[in-house]
XYZ file of C-alpha atoms in Angstrom:
217
model
C 8.186 -0.976 14.316
C 9.094 1.181 11.302
C 7.270 -0.879 8.215
C 6.762 -0.348 5.052
C 5.021 -3.077 3.030
C 4.995 -3.711 -0.806
C 2.947 -5.627 -3.600
C 0.753 -5.632 -6.488
C -2.481 -5.228 -7.154
C -4.629 -7.738 -5.562
C -1.646 -8.741 -3.074
C -3.659 -8.479 0.248
C -1.857 -4.928 0.916
C -5.171 -3.794 2.424
C -5.776 -6.294 4.189
C -2.474 -6.347 5.794
C -1.730 -3.185 6.782
C -5.646 -3.266 8.540
C -4.160 -5.731 11.069
C -0.543 -4.050 11.039
C -2.185 -1.330 12.604
C -4.680 -3.408 15.234
C -2.001 -5.704 16.744
C 0.560 -2.499 17.416
C -1.421 0.431 17.460
C 0.868 2.507 14.653
C -0.250 4.867 12.106
C -0.994 3.321 8.501
C 0.715 5.829 5.892
C -0.749 5.523 2.382
C 0.406 7.673 -0.523
C -2.770 7.951 -1.561
C -4.396 9.339 2.125
C -1.126 12.119 2.382
C -2.200 13.457 -0.666
C -5.694 14.396 -0.209
C -4.759 15.163 3.114
C -2.307 17.713 1.956
C -4.272 18.832 -0.395
C -7.740 19.472 1.478
C -5.437 21.367 4.485
C -4.350 23.553 1.541
C -0.859 23.103 2.992
C 2.274 25.098 0.889
C 2.984 20.779 -0.664
C -0.802 20.467 -0.864
C -1.090 23.423 -3.081
C 2.511 22.241 -4.926
C 0.966 18.851 -5.510
C -2.510 20.095 -6.649
C -1.308 22.803 -9.159
C 0.765 19.428 -11.093
C -2.608 17.444 -11.101
C -4.388 19.828 -12.748
C -2.115 19.990 -15.625
C -2.390 16.422 -15.687
C 1.183 15.472 -14.936
C 3.339 13.247 -12.011
C 3.875 15.386 -8.930
C 7.305 15.796 -8.967
C 9.532 13.499 -6.420
C 10.577 16.732 -4.031
C 7.353 17.461 -3.825
C 6.462 13.776 -2.577
C 8.955 13.155 -0.827
C 8.992 16.399 1.497
C 5.020 15.495 2.109
C 6.603 11.972 3.590
C 8.771 13.531 5.260
C 5.945 15.849 6.667
C 3.967 13.282 7.589
C 6.863 10.485 9.463
C 7.754 13.821 11.893
C 4.376 13.971 13.119
C 4.005 12.624 17.071
C 2.049 9.583 16.161
C 5.101 8.286 14.047
C 7.267 8.453 17.529
C 6.070 4.902 17.996
C 6.453 3.806 14.956
C 4.828 3.709 11.431
C 3.384 1.740 8.447
C 4.141 3.092 5.146
C 2.261 1.983 1.805
C 2.432 3.806 -1.635
C 6.089 4.745 -0.900
C 8.651 4.480 -2.269
C 7.615 4.067 -5.827
C 10.814 4.955 -7.159
C 14.858 4.185 -6.218
C 15.632 7.977 -5.927
C 12.519 8.439 -3.441
C 13.681 4.961 -1.890
C 17.498 6.648 -1.499
C 15.370 9.575 0.369
C 13.061 7.515 2.648
C 16.042 5.476 3.883
C 17.849 9.168 4.429
C 15.140 10.848 6.008
C 14.326 8.108 8.314
C 17.962 7.732 9.335
C 18.087 11.361 10.177
C 15.201 11.787 11.992
C 15.674 8.967 14.029
C 13.020 6.812 12.235
C 14.980 4.492 10.406
C 13.410 1.475 8.404
C 13.340 -1.492 10.552
C 11.696 -4.134 7.622
C 9.854 -4.253 3.670
C 6.922 -6.395 4.137
C 7.257 -7.861 0.003
C 3.853 -9.424 -0.064
C 4.286 -12.312 -2.976
C 1.457 -13.835 -5.303
C 1.317 -15.689 -8.806
C -0.278 -14.389 -11.844
C -3.142 -16.532 -11.904
C -4.305 -15.786 -8.437
C -3.924 -12.476 -8.647
C -6.319 -12.495 -12.016
C -9.013 -14.129 -9.729
C -8.847 -11.750 -7.058
C -8.700 -8.324 -9.575
C -11.332 -9.697 -11.796
C -13.713 -11.066 -9.302
C -13.346 -8.138 -7.152
C -16.991 -6.099 -6.636
C -17.443 -2.927 -4.945
C -20.655 -1.128 -3.332
C -20.936 2.617 -4.760
C -22.534 3.682 -1.806
C -20.620 2.557 1.510
C -17.134 1.080 -0.696
C -17.760 -1.984 0.689
C -15.269 -4.607 -1.264
C -16.229 -7.935 -1.951
C -15.255 -10.564 -4.201
C -17.246 -13.099 -6.490
C -14.465 -16.099 -5.815
C -14.112 -15.389 -2.096
C -16.144 -12.928 -0.412
C -19.621 -12.969 -2.538
C -22.379 -11.139 -1.097
C -25.506 -12.693 -0.053
C -27.379 -11.249 -2.820
C -25.671 -11.191 -6.252
C -25.045 -7.710 -6.974
C -26.325 -6.420 -3.609
C -24.036 -4.724 -1.188
C -24.660 -6.873 2.424
C -23.812 -3.431 4.538
C -26.022 -1.078 2.632
C -28.092 -2.952 0.248
C -26.834 -0.488 -2.850
C -25.664 -1.639 -6.122
C -22.313 -3.324 -6.251
C -20.163 -2.473 -9.733
C -16.464 -3.478 -10.735
C -14.515 -1.251 -11.813
C -13.449 -0.224 -15.305
C -9.940 -1.352 -15.003
C -10.196 -4.690 -12.895
C -9.624 -6.760 -15.887
C -6.721 -9.439 -17.231
C -5.351 -6.790 -19.597
C -4.839 -3.920 -17.164
C -3.480 -6.744 -14.674
C -0.901 -6.725 -16.820
C -0.184 -3.507 -17.597
C 0.271 -2.508 -13.676
C 2.265 -5.673 -12.736
C 4.903 -5.291 -15.754
C 4.679 -1.055 -14.397
C 4.961 -2.377 -10.695
C 8.176 -4.943 -11.689
C 9.416 -1.781 -13.666
C 9.172 0.677 -10.446
C 9.565 -1.823 -7.591
C 12.353 -4.313 -8.385
C 15.034 -1.647 -8.657
C 13.491 -0.296 -5.137
C 13.743 -4.188 -3.784
C 16.717 -4.580 -4.572
C 17.998 -1.256 -2.944
C 16.854 -2.696 0.612
C 17.588 -6.129 -0.058
C 21.049 -4.956 0.211
C 20.595 -3.814 3.603
C 19.013 -7.212 4.796
C 15.695 -5.365 4.861
C 13.201 -7.448 2.537
C 10.858 -10.339 4.098
C 9.473 -12.232 1.552
C 5.732 -12.980 2.228
C 3.277 -15.556 0.193
C 0.254 -14.163 -0.222
C -1.434 -16.157 -1.939
C -2.546 -17.888 0.923
C -5.325 -17.667 3.052
C -5.855 -14.331 4.770
C -4.800 -16.151 8.388
C -1.964 -17.745 6.855
C -0.935 -14.541 5.689
C -1.163 -12.874 8.648
C 0.362 -15.679 10.624
C 3.657 -15.480 8.259
C 3.539 -11.403 8.596
C 3.186 -11.349 12.562
C 6.251 -13.941 12.997
C 7.981 -11.757 10.736
C 7.119 -8.776 12.519
C 7.391 -10.711 15.793
C 11.128 -11.594 14.927
C 12.336 -7.999 14.271
C 11.927 -7.294 18.567
C 13.602 -10.115 19.891
């Protein structure tokens, strides 16, 4: 099962990705994790990416695309993969479609999580993170037992400085600018599956699972 998951900040990509990986046993390939792995292993691509980042520059598409190709050709992707955070541009989408087709592992579905702005705002502004173990809470939906204290390790919780309505608006504008062309590209191929991610987690998962199960019918 070869899947791409997309959605704005706060849509629940992390939660759905965990469930997909658990259910289908495929690797979750996030762009952030991939970059960190290549850089820590000091691969040729990792060194190149680090050089751009050290200068405060965006890593060029050609480097990012090669990283993705390198990751998708590893043995654990032979039975499928779940991509998260790539592609972010139309050029990357075209490159992904080409490389996966050439490698014999073409994309089968793009799960697009959609959430209304007011719901996203509640999720983003209510988010709290443990400074020690990175456990995530939400004052509106998943509060800690003791306010400001992590249930898991007892350390202090904090709110990220960019978890504000103002920053959410900026992120959504950027998401719309980058993502609409990508979704249009894949929609033409009949791959996009839109899911209402404003529901309860179990209901979102039910819809995602039904969509994925239909791929095998």
